[in-house]
């Protein structure tokens, strides 16, 4: 996600800002900018693309003199990556400037209000609203002005702010987006994350929700939203710089697994309004939704697996026929696309060559295309008729975890929306599904915190040569994803099978010690699954099961069991995937593999 830095002190600000932004590059970004105040004017430089461009534009900061400034690396959410959408953002007379990390959820409402008051906007960002809102409420007192806008903004924010009338003061405030501040020799720094400040201080203050900081070169004061002063304790950071860039996690993959509760919440919460699912960006009326004759989901790899889950959930809940295809097959098989077919392309990067080609072909054949994409402004997002973003934030590890989890959530939201409109679920059922959805983040957290149990099991299987994942229904879909997670990062051969298919050939491969991971979360299929587990176990397999709490019967057919908390039959994939991700991860770590950059793989597959 976006990175924020800020500095006030005795030294030139720009080189410190650029250095800090460099340390936050790992968070992923598509544009960058800085604003520096020399006591007369606030000068700003920003540009789309890598930090290198900004360094060149500013001659490594030399062209922006001044000892107070703010900087930002942007990961686009509102508005495509571009120079004008890059941060910082000014108010109209350039007397207030802000950088922002997070999403102002009610920005449209605020923007419309400000437009009615005569404000003019030049960017598509939610952040520009903050600059104008500060201007609107500014009464000469920055602290009071900031508290006023805090009462009016909904969503998440970490902000760095400068006011021209207060040339020695730097302000920072946060709600639900990370922010730290620290003293340096002769100054203060702010940043989204520890690596940006480690060069200047190891004693930092973690800003809590709705706390405001006022900094000058000599002082640092903390305030509550009621403008009351607050006492805070600093924390001494021991991390080395490399570890800090991963937020203290050993690998990006583990960090991203731990980001799943937040990513899932960010993906569903803007689309749940009271007891309803509202997906404005679908661009479909109720009549359009009722007119859908078939859904074609097309994607690659893990995104395809999310689509397979989507098939079970959409058909089960909304009773719409769904076909799922891997994009590299779909694009060359001249698929039949009838009137009323909705094509859904799922992609984290939005740049996968086969998925993009599938999108273009679908449009040529006259289908309406919905993109489910993580990277804002990517090719698939731009070319789809409508785009529903997953809000996973930047994913650095090659093996997807949090983006995949958000794709599952997008599938559930679509199914709930379509089912409600087409009358295949009642209002009461929708309400229950929404309650279940809201519970998922905490349930995921719980499973992540139980990682030692999975690690213990994984450590026993570092020498495994073949692993089978089996399941039925949505559990088959999650078996595919579990199997891919394992093989792509640990290089252990593994396959996913629809459990009922085993005895049509593959069971001949099962021998003494073969590891089988069985997923059984569908109550009506427990008995069938247990029979399949007994079949492989009697042929010597060692069976680990992932099942629902309360399904104690599984113990008679499994050697090791991981229980997942209760949810409805459609959402279990979001929970069952956690132990499977952890299993793949710990096997790869145990084998000493390069977890974040597995051999032969690229994060974004932009060639065929
Ligand atoms: C596996 C993985 C890949 C991607 C696939 C599609 O962990 O990440 O299988 O899911 O390459 O990529 P996107 O979603 O960017 O289209």
Coordinates of C-alpha atoms and ligand atoms in Angstrom, one line a residue:
X1 CA 0.0 0.0 0.0
X2 CA 1.0 3.6 -0.2
X3 CA 4.0 4.9 1.8
X4 CA 4.2 8.2 3.7
X5 CA 7.2 10.0 4.9
X6 CA 7.7 13.5 6.4
X7 CA 10.5 15.5 8.0
X8 CA 11.0 18.7 9.9
X9 CA 14.4 19.7 11.2
X10 CA 17.8 21.3 10.7
X11 CA 18.7 19.4 7.6
X12 CA 17.5 19.6 4.0
X13 CA 14.2 17.7 3.8
X14 CA 14.1 16.4 0.2
X15 CA 17.0 13.9 0.4
X16 CA 15.6 12.5 3.7
X17 CA 12.2 12.2 2.1
X18 CA 13.5 10.4 -1.0
X19 CA 15.6 8.1 1.1
X20 CA 12.6 7.2 3.2
X21 CA 10.4 6.6 0.2
X22 CA 13.1 4.3 -1.2
X23 CA 12.9 2.2 2.0
X24 CA 9.1 1.9 1.5
X25 CA 9.4 0.8 -2.1
X26 CA 8.7 -2.8 -1.0
X27 CA 5.1 -1.9 -0.2
X28 CA 4.5 -1.5 -4.0
X29 CA 3.6 1.7 -5.7
X30 CA 2.9 3.2 -9.1
X31 CA 3.8 6.9 -8.6
X32 CA 5.6 9.1 -6.1
X33 CA 6.0 12.7 -5.0
X34 CA 7.3 15.1 -2.5
X35 CA 6.5 18.6 -1.3
X36 CA 9.1 20.8 0.5
X37 CA 8.5 24.2 2.2
X38 CA 11.4 26.7 2.0
X39 CA 9.6 29.3 4.2
X40 CA 8.3 31.2 1.2
X41 CA 6.6 28.6 -1.0
X42 CA 5.7 25.0 -0.9
X43 CA 7.2 23.4 -3.9
X44 CA 6.1 20.0 -5.2
X45 CA 7.3 17.4 -7.6
X46 CA 5.6 14.2 -8.4
X47 CA 5.4 11.6 -11.2
X48 CA 4.0 8.3 -12.3
X49 CA 6.5 5.4 -12.3
X50 CA 9.5 4.5 -10.2
X51 CA 11.2 6.6 -7.6
X52 CA 14.2 6.9 -10.0
X53 CA 12.1 9.3 -12.1
X54 CA 11.4 11.5 -9.0
X55 CA 15.1 11.4 -8.1
X56 CA 16.0 12.6 -11.6
X57 CA 13.3 15.2 -11.6
X58 CA 14.6 16.7 -8.4
X59 CA 18.3 16.0 -8.9
X60 CA 18.2 13.8 -5.9
X61 CA 16.3 16.4 -4.0
X62 CA 18.6 19.4 -4.7
X63 CA 16.1 21.4 -6.6
X64 CA 13.7 21.4 -3.7
X65 CA 15.4 23.3 -0.9
X66 CA 13.8 23.5 2.5
X67 CA 13.9 21.9 5.9
X68 CA 10.3 20.7 6.2
X69 CA 8.5 18.4 3.8
X70 CA 6.3 15.4 3.1
X71 CA 6.5 12.6 0.6
X72 CA 4.5 9.7 -0.7
X73 CA 4.6 6.5 -2.8
X74 CA 1.1 5.8 -4.2
X75 CA -0.7 2.5 -4.9
X76 CA -3.7 3.7 -6.9
X77 CA -7.1 3.2 -5.5
X78 CA -9.2 6.2 -6.6
X79 CA -8.1 7.2 -10.1
X80 CA -5.5 5.6 -12.4
X81 CA -1.8 5.9 -11.7
X82 CA -0.8 9.3 -13.2
X83 CA 1.2 12.4 -12.4
X84 CA -1.9 14.3 -11.4
X85 CA -3.3 11.6 -9.2
X86 CA 0.1 11.1 -7.5
X87 CA 0.4 12.7 -4.0
X88 CA 1.0 15.2 -2.4
X89 CA -2.3 17.1 -3.0
X90 CA -2.8 20.8 -2.5
X91 CA -5.8 23.0 -1.7
X92 CA -6.5 25.6 -4.4
X93 CA -4.2 28.4 -3.2
X94 CA -1.4 25.9 -2.4
X95 CA -1.4 26.9 1.2
X96 CA -2.2 23.4 2.6
X97 CA -0.7 20.2 1.3
X98 CA -1.3 16.5 2.3
X99 CA -0.1 13.0 1.7
X100 CA -2.5 10.2 2.5
X101 CA -2.5 6.4 3.0
X102 CA -5.8 4.7 3.2
X103 CA -9.3 5.2 1.7
X104 CA -11.8 7.9 2.5
X105 CA -14.9 5.9 2.1
X106 CA -17.3 8.9 2.0
X107 CA -15.1 10.9 -0.3
X108 CA -17.8 11.2 -3.0
X109 CA -20.3 12.8 -0.6
X110 CA -17.6 15.2 0.7
X111 CA -16.4 16.0 -2.8
X112 CA -19.9 16.8 -4.0
X113 CA -20.5 19.0 -1.0
X114 CA -17.2 20.9 -1.7
X115 CA -18.0 21.3 -5.4
X116 CA -21.3 22.8 -4.4
X117 CA -19.3 25.3 -2.2
X118 CA -17.2 26.2 -5.3
X119 CA -14.1 24.0 -4.8
X120 CA -12.5 22.8 -8.0
X121 CA -10.8 19.4 -8.2
X122 CA -8.0 18.5 -10.5
X123 CA -7.5 14.8 -9.6
X124 CA -9.7 11.7 -9.3
X125 CA -8.3 10.9 -5.8
X126 CA -10.1 10.7 -2.5
X127 CA -7.0 12.5 -1.0
X128 CA -7.7 15.8 -2.8
X129 CA -10.9 15.9 -0.8
X130 CA -8.8 16.0 2.3
X131 CA -6.8 19.0 1.1
X132 CA -10.0 21.0 0.2
X133 CA -11.8 19.9 3.4
X134 CA -8.9 21.2 5.5
X135 CA -9.1 24.4 3.5
X136 CA -12.8 24.7 4.1
X137 CA -12.5 24.3 7.9
X138 CA -9.2 26.1 8.3
X139 CA -9.5 28.9 10.9
X140 CA -5.8 29.6 11.5
X141 CA -5.5 26.8 14.0
X142 CA -4.2 23.6 12.3
X143 CA -4.9 21.3 15.2
X144 CA -8.5 22.3 15.5
X145 CA -8.9 22.2 11.7
X146 CA -7.6 18.6 11.7
X147 CA -9.9 17.5 14.4
X148 CA -12.8 19.0 12.5
X149 CA -12.1 17.0 9.3
X150 CA -11.6 13.8 11.4
X151 CA -15.2 14.1 12.5
X152 CA -16.3 14.2 8.9
X153 CA -14.1 11.6 7.2
X154 CA -15.1 7.9 7.2
X155 CA -12.7 5.2 6.2
X156 CA -9.0 4.8 6.9
X157 CA -6.3 7.4 6.8
X158 CA -2.7 8.2 7.7
X159 CA -2.0 11.8 6.8
X160 CA 1.0 14.0 6.7
X161 CA 0.0 17.7 6.5
X162 CA 1.8 21.1 6.1
X163 CA 0.2 24.5 6.4
X164 CA 1.9 27.5 4.7
X165 CA 0.9 29.8 7.6
X166 CA 2.8 27.5 10.0
X167 CA 6.2 27.1 8.3
X168 CA 7.8 25.3 11.2
X169 CA 5.1 22.7 11.9
X170 CA 4.5 19.3 10.5
X171 CA 1.3 17.5 11.3
X172 CA 0.4 13.8 11.2
X173 CA -2.8 11.9 12.1
X174 CA -4.1 8.4 11.6
X175 CA -7.1 6.1 11.7
X176 CA -6.8 2.4 10.6
X177 CA -3.7 3.0 8.5
X178 CA -0.2 2.7 10.0
X179 CA 1.9 5.7 11.1
X180 CA 5.0 6.1 13.2
X181 CA 7.0 9.1 14.2
X182 CA 10.4 9.5 15.7
X183 CA 12.9 12.1 16.9
X184 CA 16.1 12.5 14.9
X185 CA 19.2 14.6 15.6
X186 CA 17.7 18.1 15.3
X187 CA 14.3 17.1 13.9
X188 CA 11.4 14.7 13.6
X189 CA 10.4 12.1 11.0
X190 CA 7.1 10.5 10.2
X191 CA 6.6 7.3 8.1
X192 CA 4.1 4.6 7.4
X193 CA 6.6 1.9 8.4
X194 CA 9.8 1.5 10.4
X195 CA 12.3 1.0 7.6
X196 CA 11.9 4.5 6.4
X197 CA 13.1 5.9 9.7
X198 CA 15.7 3.4 10.9
X199 CA 18.5 5.4 9.5
X200 CA 17.5 8.3 11.6
X201 CA 16.2 6.8 14.8
X202 CA 15.5 3.5 16.5
X203 CA 13.1 4.9 19.0
X204 CA 9.7 5.4 17.5
X205 CA 6.2 6.2 18.6
X206 CA 3.4 4.2 17.1
X207 CA 0.5 6.5 16.5
X208 CA -2.8 5.0 17.6
X209 CA -6.2 5.6 16.0
X210 CA -7.4 9.1 16.0
X211 CA -4.2 10.6 17.5
X212 CA -2.7 13.7 16.1
X213 CA 1.0 14.7 16.2
X214 CA 2.4 18.2 15.9
X215 CA 6.1 18.3 15.2
X216 CA 8.7 21.1 15.0
X217 CA 12.5 20.7 14.8
X218 CA 12.6 20.8 18.6
X219 CA 9.3 19.3 19.7
X220 CA 6.8 16.5 19.2
X221 CA 3.4 16.8 20.8
X222 CA 0.5 14.3 20.7
X223 CA -3.2 15.1 20.9
X224 CA -6.5 13.3 21.0
X225 CA -9.3 14.1 18.6
X226 CA -10.6 16.4 21.4
X227 CA -7.4 18.4 21.2
X228 CA -6.3 17.1 24.6
X229 CA -2.5 16.5 25.0
X230 CA -1.5 12.8 25.3
X231 CA 1.6 11.2 26.9
X232 CA 3.1 8.5 24.8
X233 CA 6.0 6.0 25.3
X234 CA 8.4 5.3 22.5
X235 CA 9.4 1.8 21.4
X236 CA 12.9 0.8 20.7
X237 CA 13.3 -1.0 17.4
X238 CA 15.8 -3.8 17.2
X239 CA 15.1 -5.0 13.7
X240 CA 17.8 -4.9 11.0
X241 CA 16.7 -2.9 8.0
X242 CA 16.0 -6.0 5.8
X243 CA 13.7 -7.6 8.3
X244 CA 11.9 -4.3 8.9
X245 CA 11.0 -4.0 5.3
X246 CA 9.0 -7.2 5.7
X247 CA 7.5 -5.7 8.9
X248 CA 9.4 -8.1 11.0
X249 CA 8.1 -11.2 9.1
X250 CA 10.6 -13.6 7.7
X251 CA 9.0 -13.6 4.3
X252 CA 6.6 -11.4 2.4
X253 CA 4.4 -14.5 1.9
X254 CA 4.0 -14.8 5.7
X255 CA 3.4 -11.1 6.0
X256 CA 0.8 -11.2 3.3
X257 CA -0.9 -14.2 4.9
X258 CA -1.2 -12.2 8.1
X259 CA -2.7 -9.2 6.1
X260 CA -5.6 -11.4 5.0
X261 CA -8.1 -10.4 7.7
X262 CA -7.6 -6.7 6.8
X263 CA -7.6 -7.3 3.0
X264 CA -10.8 -9.4 3.3
X265 CA -12.5 -6.6 5.4
X266 CA -11.4 -4.0 3.0
X267 CA -12.9 -6.0 0.1
X268 CA -16.3 -6.6 1.6
X269 CA -17.0 -3.7 3.9
X270 CA -17.5 -1.0 1.2
X271 CA -20.0 -3.3 -0.5
X272 CA -22.2 -4.1 2.6
X273 CA -24.8 -1.5 3.3
X274 CA -26.9 -2.4 6.3
X275 CA -28.4 -5.8 5.4
X276 CA -27.8 -5.5 1.7
X277 CA -24.9 -6.1 -0.8
X278 CA -24.4 -3.0 -3.0
X279 CA -21.8 -3.3 -5.8
X280 CA -22.1 0.0 -7.5
X281 CA -19.3 -0.7 -9.9
X282 CA -21.1 -3.7 -11.4
X283 CA -22.8 -1.3 -13.7
X284 CA -25.8 -3.7 -13.9
X285 CA -29.5 -2.9 -13.2
X286 CA -31.7 -5.5 -11.5
X287 CA -33.2 -6.2 -14.9
X288 CA -29.7 -6.9 -16.3
X289 CA -29.0 -9.3 -13.4
X290 CA -32.2 -11.1 -13.9
X291 CA -31.4 -11.4 -17.6
X292 CA -28.1 -13.2 -17.1
X293 CA -28.3 -16.6 -18.8
X294 CA -24.9 -17.9 -18.1
X295 CA -21.7 -16.7 -16.4
X296 CA -18.3 -17.6 -17.9
X297 CA -15.4 -17.2 -15.4
X298 CA -12.0 -17.0 -17.0
X299 CA -8.7 -16.8 -15.3
X300 CA -5.2 -18.4 -14.7
X301 CA -3.6 -20.2 -11.7
X302 CA -4.9 -19.3 -8.3
X303 CA -7.4 -16.8 -9.8
X304 CA -8.8 -19.7 -11.8
X305 CA -9.2 -21.6 -8.5
X306 CA -11.1 -18.7 -7.1
X307 CA -13.3 -19.0 -10.1
X308 CA -13.9 -22.7 -9.5
X309 CA -15.1 -21.8 -6.0
X310 CA -17.2 -19.1 -7.7
X311 CA -18.9 -21.7 -9.8
X312 CA -20.1 -23.7 -6.8
X313 CA -21.2 -20.6 -4.9
X314 CA -22.9 -18.8 -7.7
X315 CA -24.7 -21.9 -9.0
X316 CA -25.6 -23.0 -5.5
X317 CA -26.8 -19.6 -4.2
X318 CA -28.0 -17.7 -7.3
X319 CA -28.9 -20.7 -9.4
X320 CA -27.2 -19.3 -12.5
X321 CA -25.3 -21.8 -14.8
X322 CA -21.5 -21.1 -14.5
X323 CA -18.6 -22.3 -16.7
X324 CA -15.1 -21.8 -15.5
X325 CA -12.1 -22.0 -17.8
X326 CA -8.4 -21.4 -17.8
X327 CA -7.7 -18.4 -20.0
X328 CA -5.1 -20.1 -22.1
X329 CA -7.7 -22.8 -23.1
X330 CA -10.7 -20.5 -23.4
X331 CA -9.0 -18.0 -25.8
X332 CA -8.2 -20.7 -28.4
X333 CA -11.4 -22.9 -28.2
X334 CA -13.8 -20.5 -29.9
X335 CA -16.2 -20.6 -27.0
X336 CA -20.0 -20.2 -27.6
X337 CA -21.1 -16.9 -26.1
X338 CA -24.8 -16.5 -26.3
X339 CA -26.9 -13.4 -25.5
X340 CA -27.1 -12.9 -21.8
X341 CA -23.6 -14.4 -21.0
X342 CA -21.6 -12.4 -18.5
X343 CA -17.9 -13.0 -18.7
X344 CA -16.0 -12.5 -15.5
X345 CA -12.2 -12.2 -15.7
X346 CA -10.4 -12.6 -12.4
X347 CA -6.8 -11.4 -12.1
X348 CA -4.6 -10.0 -9.3
X349 CA -2.2 -8.2 -11.5
X350 CA -4.7 -7.3 -14.2
X351 CA -1.9 -7.9 -16.7
X352 CA -1.9 -11.6 -17.3
X353 CA -1.5 -12.0 -21.0
X354 CA -3.9 -15.0 -21.5
X355 CA -6.6 -13.4 -19.3
X356 CA -6.3 -10.1 -21.2
X357 CA -6.6 -11.9 -24.5
X358 CA -9.7 -13.8 -23.2
X359 CA -11.2 -10.5 -22.2
X360 CA -10.6 -9.0 -25.6
X361 CA -12.0 -12.0 -27.4
X362 CA -15.1 -12.0 -25.2
X363 CA -15.8 -8.4 -26.0
X364 CA -15.4 -9.1 -29.7
X365 CA -18.0 -11.8 -29.4
X366 CA -20.4 -9.3 -27.8
X367 CA -20.2 -10.4 -24.2
X368 CA -20.3 -7.9 -21.3
X369 CA -17.1 -8.3 -19.3
X370 CA -16.7 -7.8 -15.6
X371 CA -13.1 -7.7 -14.3
X372 CA -12.3 -8.7 -10.8
X373 CA -8.8 -7.1 -10.4
X374 CA -6.4 -6.1 -7.6
X375 CA -4.2 -3.6 -9.4
X376 CA -6.0 -0.4 -10.1
X377 CA -5.5 1.0 -13.6
X378 CA -4.1 -2.3 -14.9
X379 CA -4.9 -3.4 -18.5
X380 CA -7.7 -5.8 -17.5
X381 CA -9.2 -3.1 -15.2
X382 CA -9.1 -0.6 -18.0
X383 CA -10.4 -2.8 -20.8
X384 CA -13.3 -4.6 -18.9
X385 CA -16.7 -3.0 -19.2
X386 CA -16.9 -2.8 -15.5
X387 CA -14.4 -3.5 -12.8
X388 CA -14.8 -4.7 -9.2
X389 CA -11.6 -4.2 -7.3
X390 CA -10.3 -6.6 -4.7
X391 CA -8.7 -4.4 -2.0
X392 CA -5.8 -6.7 -1.1
X393 CA -3.1 -4.0 -1.5
X394 CA 0.2 -4.8 -3.2
X395 CA 1.2 -8.4 -3.2
X396 CA 5.0 -8.9 -3.4
X397 CA 5.4 -12.7 -2.8
X398 CA 5.0 -14.6 -6.1
X399 CA 2.7 -17.1 -4.5
X400 CA -0.6 -15.3 -4.0
X401 CA -2.4 -15.5 -0.7
X402 CA -4.2 -12.3 0.3
X403 CA -5.3 -11.4 -3.3
X404 CA -6.7 -14.9 -3.7
X405 CA -8.6 -14.6 -0.5
X406 CA -10.1 -11.4 -1.7
X407 CA -11.1 -13.0 -5.0
X408 CA -13.0 -15.5 -3.0
X409 CA -14.8 -12.7 -1.2
X410 CA -15.6 -11.1 -4.6
X411 CA -17.2 -14.4 -5.6
X412 CA -19.4 -14.5 -2.5
X413 CA -20.4 -10.9 -2.9
X414 CA -21.5 -11.5 -6.5
X415 CA -23.4 -14.6 -5.6
X416 CA -25.2 -12.9 -2.7
X417 CA -26.1 -9.9 -4.9
X418 CA -27.3 -12.0 -7.8
X419 CA -29.2 -14.4 -5.5
X420 CA -31.0 -11.5 -3.8
X421 CA -32.0 -9.9 -7.0
X422 CA -33.1 -13.1 -8.7
X423 CA -35.0 -14.1 -5.6
X424 CA -33.2 -17.4 -4.9
X425 CA -32.4 -16.4 -1.3
X426 CA -34.7 -14.6 1.2
X427 CA -33.8 -11.3 3.0
X428 CA -33.3 -13.4 6.1
X429 CA -30.8 -15.7 4.4
X430 CA -29.0 -12.7 3.0
X431 CA -28.7 -11.2 6.4
X432 CA -27.2 -14.5 7.8
X433 CA -24.7 -14.6 4.9
X434 CA -23.7 -11.0 5.7
X435 CA -23.2 -11.9 9.3
X436 CA -21.1 -14.9 8.3
X437 CA -19.0 -12.7 6.0
X438 CA -18.3 -10.2 8.7
X439 CA -17.0 -13.1 10.9
X440 CA -14.5 -14.3 8.4
X441 CA -11.6 -11.8 9.2
X442 CA -11.6 -12.8 12.9
X443 CA -11.9 -16.5 12.0
X444 CA -8.9 -16.2 9.6
X445 CA -6.9 -14.5 12.3
X446 CA -7.7 -17.3 14.7
X447 CA -6.5 -19.9 12.2
X448 CA -3.3 -17.9 11.5
X449 CA -2.5 -17.7 15.2
X450 CA -2.7 -21.5 15.3
X451 CA 0.2 -21.7 12.9
X452 CA 2.5 -23.8 15.1
X453 CA 0.2 -26.8 14.8
X454 CA 0.5 -26.7 11.0
X455 CA 4.2 -26.0 11.2
X456 CA 4.8 -29.0 13.5
X457 CA 3.0 -31.2 11.0
X458 CA 4.8 -29.7 8.0
X459 CA 8.2 -30.3 9.6
X460 CA 7.4 -34.1 9.6
X461 CA 6.9 -34.1 5.8
X462 CA 9.8 -32.1 4.4
X463 CA 10.9 -35.2 2.6
X464 CA 7.6 -35.9 1.0
X465 CA 7.8 -36.6 -2.8
X466 CA 4.1 -36.8 -3.8
X467 CA 1.2 -35.2 -2.0
X468 CA -2.5 -35.5 -2.9
X469 CA -5.2 -33.0 -1.9
X470 CA -8.8 -34.3 -2.1
X471 CA -12.2 -32.8 -1.6
X472 CA -15.7 -32.6 -2.9
X473 CA -17.7 -29.5 -4.0
X474 CA -16.1 -26.3 -2.8
X475 CA -13.6 -28.5 -1.0
X476 CA -12.3 -29.7 -4.4
X477 CA -11.8 -26.1 -5.4
X478 CA -9.7 -25.4 -2.3
X479 CA -7.8 -28.6 -2.7
X480 CA -6.6 -27.2 -6.1
X481 CA -5.4 -24.1 -4.5
X482 CA -3.8 -25.9 -1.6
X483 CA -1.9 -28.2 -4.0
X484 CA -0.7 -25.3 -6.1
X485 CA 0.6 -23.4 -3.0
X486 CA 2.6 -26.5 -2.0
X487 CA 4.1 -27.3 -5.3
X488 CA 5.0 -23.8 -6.5
X489 CA 7.1 -22.9 -3.5
X490 CA 8.3 -26.2 -2.1
X491 CA 8.9 -28.0 -5.5
X492 CA 7.1 -31.1 -4.1
X493 CA 4.9 -32.9 -6.7
X494 CA 1.3 -32.6 -5.7
X495 CA -2.1 -33.0 -7.2
X496 CA -5.6 -32.1 -6.4
X497 CA -8.4 -34.6 -7.0
X498 CA -12.1 -34.6 -6.8
X499 CA -12.2 -37.3 -4.1
X500 CA -14.7 -39.4 -6.0
X501 CA -12.4 -39.5 -9.0
X502 CA -9.5 -41.2 -7.0
X503 CA -10.6 -44.7 -7.6
X504 CA -10.8 -44.1 -11.4
X505 CA -7.0 -44.3 -11.7
X506 CA -5.0 -42.2 -9.3
X507 CA -5.5 -44.4 -6.2
X508 CA -2.9 -46.7 -7.8
X509 CA -0.3 -44.2 -6.8
X510 CA -1.1 -44.3 -3.1
X511 CA 1.4 -46.4 -1.2
X512 CA 2.9 -46.7 2.3
X513 CA 3.5 -43.2 3.6
X514 CA 1.9 -41.2 0.8
X515 CA 0.6 -38.0 2.3
X516 CA -3.0 -37.1 1.6
X517 CA -4.6 -33.8 2.7
X518 CA -8.4 -34.2 2.8
X519 CA -10.7 -31.2 3.0
X520 CA -14.2 -31.9 4.3
X521 CA -16.3 -28.9 5.2
X522 CA -19.6 -29.9 3.4
X523 CA -21.7 -31.7 6.0
X524 CA -23.8 -33.6 3.4
X525 CA -20.6 -35.0 2.0
X526 CA -18.8 -36.0 5.2
X527 CA -19.6 -39.6 4.9
X528 CA -18.5 -39.8 1.3
X529 CA -15.3 -38.1 2.2
X530 CA -14.6 -40.3 5.1
X531 CA -15.0 -43.4 2.9
X532 CA -12.4 -41.9 0.5
X533 CA -10.1 -41.2 3.4
X534 CA -10.5 -44.8 4.6
X535 CA -9.7 -46.0 1.1
X536 CA -6.4 -44.3 0.9
X537 CA -5.5 -45.0 4.5
X538 CA -6.0 -48.7 4.1
X539 CA -3.5 -48.5 1.2
X540 CA -0.9 -46.9 3.6
X541 CA -1.5 -43.2 3.2
X542 CA -1.0 -40.8 6.1
X543 CA -4.1 -38.5 6.2
X544 CA -4.3 -35.0 7.4
X545 CA -7.8 -33.6 7.4
X546 CA -9.2 -30.0 7.4
X547 CA -12.7 -30.0 8.6
X548 CA -15.4 -28.1 10.6
X549 CA -15.3 -27.9 14.3
X550 CA -17.7 -30.5 15.7
X551 CA -17.0 -33.1 13.0
X552 CA -15.4 -35.5 15.5
X553 CA -16.2 -38.5 13.4
X554 CA -13.3 -37.5 11.1
X555 CA -10.8 -38.6 13.8
X556 CA -11.5 -42.3 12.9
X557 CA -10.3 -41.7 9.3
X558 CA -7.5 -39.2 9.8
X559 CA -4.0 -39.2 11.4
X560 CA -4.0 -35.4 12.0
X561 CA -6.9 -33.0 12.1
X562 CA -7.1 -29.2 11.8
X563 CA -10.5 -27.8 12.7
X564 CA -11.9 -24.6 11.1
X565 CA -14.5 -22.4 12.8
X566 CA -18.2 -22.5 11.8
X567 CA -19.5 -20.7 8.8
X568 CA -22.1 -21.4 6.1
X569 CA -21.4 -24.1 3.4
X570 CA -20.4 -21.5 0.8
X571 CA -17.8 -19.6 2.7
X572 CA -15.7 -22.5 4.1
X573 CA -12.9 -22.0 1.5
X574 CA -11.9 -18.7 3.1
X575 CA -11.1 -20.6 6.3
X576 CA -9.8 -24.0 4.9
X577 CA -7.3 -22.2 2.8
X578 CA -5.4 -20.8 5.8
X579 CA -3.9 -24.1 7.1
X580 CA -3.2 -25.1 3.5
X581 CA -1.3 -21.9 2.8
X582 CA 0.6 -22.4 6.1
X583 CA 1.4 -26.0 5.2
X584 CA 2.9 -25.0 1.8
X585 CA 4.8 -22.2 3.4
X586 CA 6.3 -24.2 6.3
X587 CA 7.3 -27.0 4.0
X588 CA 9.1 -24.6 1.7
X589 CA 10.8 -22.8 4.7
X590 CA 11.8 -26.2 6.1
X591 CA 13.3 -27.2 2.8
X592 CA 15.2 -23.9 2.6
X593 CA 13.4 -22.8 -0.6
X594 CA 13.3 -19.2 -1.8
X595 CA 9.7 -18.7 -0.6
X596 CA 9.0 -15.3 -2.0
X597 CA 10.7 -15.9 -5.4
X598 CA 10.2 -19.5 -6.4
X599 CA 12.3 -20.7 -9.3
X600 CA 10.9 -20.2 -12.8
X601 CA 8.0 -18.1 -11.7
X602 CA 7.1 -14.4 -12.2
X603 CA 4.6 -12.4 -10.2
X604 CA 2.9 -11.0 -13.3
X605 CA 2.8 -13.3 -16.4
X606 CA 2.6 -10.7 -19.2
X607 CA 3.6 -13.1 -21.9
X608 CA 1.9 -16.2 -23.2
Ligands
LIG1 C1 -0.1 -18.7 -7.8 C2 -0.2 -17.5 -8.5 C3 -0.6 -17.6 -10.0 C4 -1.5 -16.5 -10.4 C5 -1.7 -16.5 -11.9 C6 -2.7 -15.5 -12.4 O1 0.2 -18.5 -6.4 O2 -0.1 -16.4 -8.0 O3 -1.1 -18.9 -10.3 O4 -2.7 -16.7 -9.7 O5 -0.5 -16.3 -12.5 O6 -2.2 -14.2 -12.1 P1 -3.2 -12.9 -12.0 O7 -4.1 -13.1 -10.9 O8 -2.2 -11.8 -11.8 O9 -3.9 -12.9 -13.3

